[in-house]
Amino acid sequence: MEQFQIETAQNISIAQNTAHLGDRILAYIIDTLIIVIYYVLMFWLLLALDVEPGDSWAIYLLLSLPAFLYYFLLETFMDGKTIGKNFLGIRVVKLDGTKPGFSSYFIRWILRMLDITLTSGGIAVFTILIRGKGQRVGDIAAGTTVISEKRKVFLRDTLLRELPSDYTPKFPQVTVFKDNEMQTIKNLYDNARRNGNHRVILSLNNRIKKVTEISSDLQPIEFVDIVIKDYSYYTRQL
């Protein structure tokens, strides 16, 4: 899964994950199965209605429009997703991270014939592999790409802290907290440190001491950090 930078209007850089090629292929397979099922049901309906041969072509064209326009309609009205894309957690966006407009979806849909239909996906796969932003020809022309909305979970986002093998806890009283309570403390503490909000850290310090009845002369920022580490240590022993 590659990354590319999005520059917002406020000149803030955001790293965005492009959708994995495997996810895009699986989404395509799901969407293709849905279209095939639709056609099967459509033919079954025409046979059941015993439509006159002279009229069947016009009815066929009319009923086949939803399948023919499947990608264009669903991506336009489902915020860059089809059923397959939604299932795989991927979505079409502009390169700046904004929602594509009608014309962008239309260009992608028109060029799908070149990218995928006429070449069995060969051009699309080749272009995606050589481009650094996960773009097939239709994406390049439309200024779009397909991103993954799956959130990477890092150890720092979980309850646990990375601890040295010889770590020695200081406050066994921290085990009075529940996992969700400590997760809240950790989230507030991490955000406060990033934003330099000492008031939040001081409030956490006072609240933890009140609940645990711990007496400590450590600075609030150090005390709360040790409490989180100690809780991580004890929960790992369970």
mmCIF file of C-alpha atoms in Angstrom:
data_model
loop_
_atom_site.group_PDB
_atom_site.id
_atom_site.type_symbol
_atom_site.label_atom_id
_atom_site.label_comp_id
_atom_site.label_asym_id
_atom_site.label_seq_id
_atom_site.Cartn_x
_atom_site.Cartn_y
_atom_site.Cartn_z
ATOM 1 C CA MET A 1 0.000 0.000 0.000
ATOM 2 C CA GLU A 2 1.682 3.169 -1.220
ATOM 3 C CA GLN A 3 1.258 6.642 0.172
ATOM 4 C CA PHE A 4 0.982 10.023 -1.471
ATOM 5 C CA GLN A 5 0.776 13.505 -0.020
ATOM 6 C CA ILE A 6 -2.399 15.591 -0.068
ATOM 7 C CA GLU A 7 -1.921 19.329 0.250
ATOM 8 C CA THR A 8 -4.971 20.964 1.814
ATOM 9 C CA ALA A 9 -6.064 24.556 1.283
ATOM 10 C CA GLN A 10 -4.419 25.350 4.629
ATOM 11 C CA ASN A 11 -1.075 24.015 3.303
ATOM 12 C CA ILE A 12 -1.257 20.989 5.569
ATOM 13 C CA SER A 13 0.258 17.779 4.203
ATOM 14 C CA ILE A 14 -1.737 14.608 4.764
ATOM 15 C CA ALA A 15 -0.370 11.157 3.948
ATOM 16 C CA GLN A 16 -3.019 9.141 2.148
ATOM 17 C CA ASN A 17 -2.907 5.408 1.473
ATOM 18 C CA THR A 18 -3.678 4.317 -2.074
ATOM 19 C CA ALA A 19 -5.844 1.233 -2.373
ATOM 20 C CA HIS A 20 -3.951 -2.011 -2.718
ATOM 21 C CA LEU A 21 -4.160 -3.487 -6.215
ATOM 22 C CA GLY A 22 -5.495 -6.728 -4.755
ATOM 23 C CA ASP A 23 -8.367 -4.852 -3.100
ATOM 24 C CA ARG A 24 -9.214 -3.138 -6.372
ATOM 25 C CA ILE A 25 -9.251 -6.460 -8.211
ATOM 26 C CA LEU A 26 -11.452 -8.076 -5.560
ATOM 27 C CA ALA A 27 -13.818 -5.103 -5.684
ATOM 28 C CA TYR A 28 -13.962 -5.466 -9.474
ATOM 29 C CA ILE A 29 -14.778 -9.184 -9.159
ATOM 30 C CA ILE A 30 -17.593 -8.448 -6.699
ATOM 31 C CA ASP A 31 -19.018 -5.732 -8.927
ATOM 32 C CA THR A 32 -18.762 -7.987 -11.982
ATOM 33 C CA LEU A 33 -20.652 -10.759 -10.190
ATOM 34 C CA ILE A 34 -23.387 -8.293 -9.279
ATOM 35 C CA ILE A 35 -23.664 -7.163 -12.911
ATOM 36 C CA VAL A 36 -23.756 -10.782 -14.152
ATOM 37 C CA ILE A 37 -26.485 -11.652 -11.634
ATOM 38 C CA TYR A 38 -28.441 -8.627 -12.800
ATOM 39 C CA TYR A 39 -28.220 -9.751 -16.439
ATOM 40 C CA VAL A 40 -29.281 -13.295 -15.530
ATOM 41 C CA LEU A 41 -32.324 -11.981 -13.686
ATOM 42 C CA MET A 42 -33.085 -9.626 -16.549
ATOM 43 C CA PHE A 43 -33.057 -12.440 -19.122
ATOM 44 C CA TRP A 44 -35.137 -14.600 -16.816
ATOM 45 C CA LEU A 45 -37.686 -11.791 -16.552
ATOM 46 C CA LEU A 46 -37.844 -11.339 -20.320
ATOM 47 C CA LEU A 47 -38.393 -15.056 -20.809
ATOM 48 C CA ALA A 48 -41.038 -15.152 -18.093
ATOM 49 C CA LEU A 49 -42.901 -12.242 -19.685
ATOM 50 C CA ASP A 50 -42.737 -13.948 -23.101
ATOM 51 C CA VAL A 51 -41.967 -10.644 -24.812
ATOM 52 C CA GLU A 52 -42.489 -10.424 -28.568
ATOM 53 C CA PRO A 53 -39.170 -10.819 -30.441
ATOM 54 C CA GLY A 54 -39.672 -7.528 -32.245
ATOM 55 C CA ASP A 55 -40.014 -5.656 -28.953
ATOM 56 C CA SER A 56 -37.409 -7.537 -26.949
ATOM 57 C CA TRP A 57 -34.416 -5.561 -28.213
ATOM 58 C CA ALA A 58 -35.876 -2.234 -27.051
ATOM 59 C CA ILE A 59 -36.823 -3.660 -23.651
ATOM 60 C CA TYR A 60 -33.400 -5.303 -23.398
ATOM 61 C CA LEU A 61 -31.647 -1.991 -24.031
ATOM 62 C CA LEU A 62 -33.828 -0.261 -21.460
ATOM 63 C CA LEU A 63 -33.356 -2.908 -18.776
ATOM 64 C CA SER A 64 -29.604 -3.198 -19.408
ATOM 65 C CA LEU A 65 -28.980 0.520 -18.761
ATOM 66 C CA PRO A 66 -28.481 0.109 -14.966
ATOM 67 C CA ALA A 67 -25.802 -2.551 -15.577
ATOM 68 C CA PHE A 68 -24.205 -0.531 -18.370
ATOM 69 C CA LEU A 69 -24.057 2.583 -16.159
ATOM 70 C CA TYR A 70 -23.299 0.640 -12.961
ATOM 71 C CA TYR A 71 -19.894 2.150 -12.162
ATOM 72 C CA PHE A 72 -20.801 5.673 -13.202
ATOM 73 C CA LEU A 73 -24.082 5.767 -11.262
ATOM 74 C CA LEU A 74 -22.843 4.123 -8.083
ATOM 75 C CA GLU A 75 -19.590 6.081 -7.833
ATOM 76 C CA THR A 76 -21.501 9.320 -8.464
ATOM 77 C CA PHE A 77 -24.230 8.703 -5.900
ATOM 78 C CA MET A 78 -22.290 6.608 -3.358
ATOM 79 C CA ASP A 79 -19.449 9.057 -2.737
ATOM 80 C CA GLY A 80 -16.898 7.340 -4.970
ATOM 81 C CA LYS A 81 -17.872 3.788 -4.088
ATOM 82 C CA THR A 82 -19.460 0.805 -5.745
ATOM 83 C CA ILE A 83 -20.788 -2.176 -3.817
ATOM 84 C CA GLY A 84 -17.460 -3.934 -4.300
ATOM 85 C CA LYS A 85 -15.435 -0.873 -3.302
ATOM 86 C CA ASN A 86 -17.589 -0.359 -0.235
ATOM 87 C CA PHE A 87 -17.080 -3.986 0.810
ATOM 88 C CA LEU A 88 -13.282 -3.661 0.455
ATOM 89 C CA GLY A 89 -13.139 -0.229 2.140
ATOM 90 C CA ILE A 90 -11.841 1.706 -0.872
ATOM 91 C CA ARG A 91 -13.104 4.867 -2.548
ATOM 92 C CA VAL A 92 -12.463 7.176 -5.494
ATOM 93 C CA VAL A 93 -11.183 10.653 -4.576
ATOM 94 C CA LYS A 94 -9.461 13.564 -6.281
ATOM 95 C CA LEU A 95 -5.706 13.783 -5.871
ATOM 96 C CA ASP A 96 -6.177 16.636 -3.412
ATOM 97 C CA GLY A 97 -8.418 14.427 -1.266
ATOM 98 C CA THR A 98 -11.676 16.147 -2.231
ATOM 99 C CA LYS A 99 -14.788 14.513 -3.644
ATOM 100 C CA PRO A 100 -14.712 14.122 -7.444
ATOM 101 C CA GLY A 101 -17.323 15.923 -9.502
ATOM 102 C CA PHE A 102 -19.723 14.571 -12.114
ATOM 103 C CA SER A 103 -17.209 15.064 -14.925
ATOM 104 C CA SER A 104 -14.470 13.151 -13.079
ATOM 105 C CA TYR A 105 -16.680 10.120 -12.565
ATOM 106 C CA PHE A 106 -17.821 10.324 -16.189
ATOM 107 C CA ILE A 107 -14.252 10.400 -17.520
ATOM 108 C CA ARG A 108 -13.289 7.401 -15.372
ATOM 109 C CA TRP A 109 -16.335 5.516 -16.629
ATOM 110 C CA ILE A 110 -15.726 6.318 -20.311
ATOM 111 C CA LEU A 111 -12.076 5.298 -20.144
ATOM 112 C CA ARG A 112 -12.970 2.093 -18.267
ATOM 113 C CA MET A 113 -13.604 0.614 -21.712
ATOM 114 C CA LEU A 114 -9.943 1.168 -22.635
ATOM 115 C CA ASP A 115 -8.526 0.405 -19.194
ATOM 116 C CA ILE A 116 -10.472 -2.705 -18.356
ATOM 117 C CA THR A 117 -13.122 -3.887 -20.836
ATOM 118 C CA LEU A 118 -11.122 -4.061 -24.067
ATOM 119 C CA THR A 119 -7.880 -5.212 -22.430
ATOM 120 C CA SER A 120 -9.291 -7.448 -19.673
ATOM 121 C CA GLY A 121 -7.818 -5.061 -17.127
ATOM 122 C CA GLY A 122 -4.292 -5.358 -18.510
ATOM 123 C CA ILE A 123 -3.758 -1.642 -19.135
ATOM 124 C CA ALA A 124 -5.295 -0.748 -15.765
ATOM 125 C CA VAL A 125 -3.044 -3.142 -13.853
ATOM 126 C CA PHE A 126 0.059 -2.047 -15.769
ATOM 127 C CA THR A 127 -0.663 1.655 -15.254
ATOM 128 C CA ILE A 128 -1.442 1.249 -11.551
ATOM 129 C CA LEU A 129 1.797 -0.647 -11.007
ATOM 130 C CA ILE A 130 4.014 1.950 -12.705
ATOM 131 C CA ARG A 131 2.234 5.000 -11.277
ATOM 132 C CA GLY A 132 3.101 6.139 -7.763
ATOM 133 C CA LYS A 133 -0.423 7.242 -6.949
ATOM 134 C CA GLY A 134 -2.448 4.141 -7.800
ATOM 135 C CA GLN A 135 -3.917 5.543 -11.004
ATOM 136 C CA ARG A 136 -5.195 3.767 -14.086
ATOM 137 C CA VAL A 137 -5.592 5.703 -17.340
ATOM 138 C CA GLY A 138 -9.090 6.826 -16.369
ATOM 139 C CA ASP A 139 -7.778 8.155 -13.055
ATOM 140 C CA ILE A 140 -4.949 10.041 -14.725
ATOM 141 C CA ALA A 141 -7.371 11.728 -17.131
ATOM 142 C CA ALA A 142 -9.876 12.511 -14.374
ATOM 143 C CA GLY A 143 -7.291 13.599 -11.788
ATOM 144 C CA THR A 144 -8.478 10.926 -9.371
ATOM 145 C CA THR A 145 -7.150 7.895 -7.545
ATOM 146 C CA VAL A 146 -8.584 5.146 -5.356
ATOM 147 C CA ILE A 147 -7.728 5.257 -1.672
ATOM 148 C CA SER A 148 -8.047 2.781 1.153
ATOM 149 C CA GLU A 149 -10.191 3.805 4.102
ATOM 150 C CA LYS A 150 -8.847 0.991 6.213
ATOM 151 C CA ARG A 151 -7.141 2.481 9.245
ATOM 152 C CA LYS A 152 -3.703 1.182 10.106
ATOM 153 C CA VAL A 153 -3.483 0.404 13.783
ATOM 154 C CA PHE A 154 -0.108 0.997 15.360
ATOM 155 C CA LEU A 155 1.020 -0.059 18.820
ATOM 156 C CA ARG A 156 0.917 3.578 19.916
ATOM 157 C CA ASP A 157 -2.811 3.676 19.063
ATOM 158 C CA THR A 158 -3.592 0.718 21.301
ATOM 159 C CA LEU A 159 -3.696 0.561 25.045
ATOM 160 C CA LEU A 160 -0.215 -0.858 25.368
ATOM 161 C CA ARG A 161 3.018 1.102 25.622
ATOM 162 C CA GLU A 162 6.294 -0.247 24.374
ATOM 163 C CA LEU A 163 8.235 -1.239 27.480
ATOM 164 C CA PRO A 164 11.823 -2.386 27.937
ATOM 165 C CA SER A 165 12.246 -5.999 29.005
ATOM 166 C CA ASP A 166 13.603 -4.918 32.420
ATOM 167 C CA TYR A 167 10.801 -2.420 33.097
ATOM 168 C CA THR A 168 9.877 -2.152 36.784
ATOM 169 C CA PRO A 169 6.404 -0.773 37.623
ATOM 170 C CA LYS A 170 6.022 1.774 40.405
ATOM 171 C CA PHE A 171 2.290 1.943 41.077
ATOM 172 C CA PRO A 172 0.400 -1.366 41.388
ATOM 173 C CA GLN A 173 -2.694 0.671 42.305
ATOM 174 C CA VAL A 174 -3.269 1.417 38.610
ATOM 175 C CA THR A 175 -4.961 -1.969 38.216
ATOM 176 C CA VAL A 176 -8.126 -0.443 39.700
ATOM 177 C CA PHE A 177 -8.785 1.043 36.256
ATOM 178 C CA LYS A 178 -10.643 -0.782 33.530
ATOM 179 C CA ASP A 179 -9.240 -1.080 30.020
ATOM 180 C CA ASN A 180 -11.625 1.493 28.544
ATOM 181 C CA GLU A 181 -10.834 3.943 31.350
ATOM 182 C CA MET A 182 -7.100 3.637 30.818
ATOM 183 C CA GLN A 183 -7.588 3.936 27.063
ATOM 184 C CA THR A 184 -9.374 7.250 27.648
ATOM 185 C CA ILE A 185 -6.571 8.432 29.927
ATOM 186 C CA LYS A 186 -3.968 7.452 27.342
ATOM 187 C CA ASN A 187 -5.803 9.198 24.491
ATOM 188 C CA LEU A 188 -6.251 12.389 26.488
ATOM 189 C CA TYR A 189 -2.643 12.323 27.632
ATOM 190 C CA ASP A 190 -1.209 11.707 24.162
ATOM 191 C CA ASN A 191 -3.344 14.456 22.632
ATOM 192 C CA ALA A 192 -2.466 16.879 25.426
ATOM 193 C CA ARG A 193 1.268 16.244 24.952
ATOM 194 C CA ARG A 194 1.023 16.787 21.198
ATOM 195 C CA ASN A 195 -0.903 20.019 21.696
ATOM 196 C CA GLY A 196 1.070 21.242 24.704
ATOM 197 C CA ASN A 197 -2.066 21.306 26.856
ATOM 198 C CA HIS A 198 -0.619 21.092 30.356
ATOM 199 C CA ARG A 199 -4.002 21.785 31.962
ATOM 200 C CA VAL A 200 -5.411 18.470 30.701
ATOM 201 C CA ILE A 201 -2.358 16.588 31.959
ATOM 202 C CA LEU A 202 -2.641 18.258 35.359
ATOM 203 C CA SER A 203 -6.319 17.297 35.509
ATOM 204 C CA LEU A 204 -5.463 13.687 34.672
ATOM 205 C CA ASN A 205 -2.748 13.710 37.308
ATOM 206 C CA ASN A 206 -5.159 14.894 40.003
ATOM 207 C CA ARG A 207 -7.923 12.517 38.971
ATOM 208 C CA ILE A 208 -5.659 9.462 38.898
ATOM 209 C CA LYS A 209 -4.249 10.264 42.339
ATOM 210 C CA LYS A 210 -7.741 10.695 43.738
ATOM 211 C CA VAL A 211 -8.996 7.359 42.350
ATOM 212 C CA THR A 212 -5.883 5.328 43.166
ATOM 213 C CA GLU A 213 -4.900 7.182 46.351
ATOM 214 C CA ILE A 214 -1.355 7.310 45.059
ATOM 215 C CA SER A 215 0.965 9.850 46.652
ATOM 216 C CA SER A 216 3.746 11.012 44.364
ATOM 217 C CA ASP A 217 6.008 14.037 43.962
ATOM 218 C CA LEU A 218 6.600 13.332 40.274
ATOM 219 C CA GLN A 219 5.738 16.029 37.763
ATOM 220 C CA PRO A 220 2.225 15.476 36.288
ATOM 221 C CA ILE A 221 3.520 14.757 32.784
ATOM 222 C CA GLU A 222 5.924 12.113 34.127
ATOM 223 C CA PHE A 223 3.440 10.669 36.605
ATOM 224 C CA VAL A 224 0.660 10.078 34.057
ATOM 225 C CA ASP A 225 3.112 8.554 31.612
ATOM 226 C CA ILE A 226 4.342 6.093 34.262
ATOM 227 C CA VAL A 227 0.768 5.220 35.211
ATOM 228 C CA ILE A 228 0.018 4.289 31.588
ATOM 229 C CA LYS A 229 3.213 2.239 31.355
ATOM 230 C CA ASP A 230 2.507 0.495 34.650
ATOM 231 C CA TYR A 231 -0.981 -0.427 33.511
ATOM 232 C CA SER A 232 0.470 -1.814 30.279
ATOM 233 C CA TYR A 233 2.958 -3.839 32.302
ATOM 234 C CA TYR A 234 0.339 -5.377 34.609
ATOM 235 C CA THR A 235 -2.156 -6.151 31.866
ATOM 236 C CA ARG A 236 0.555 -7.992 29.944
ATOM 237 C CA GLN A 237 1.078 -10.252 32.902
ATOM 238 C CA LEU A 238 -2.539 -11.425 32.816
#
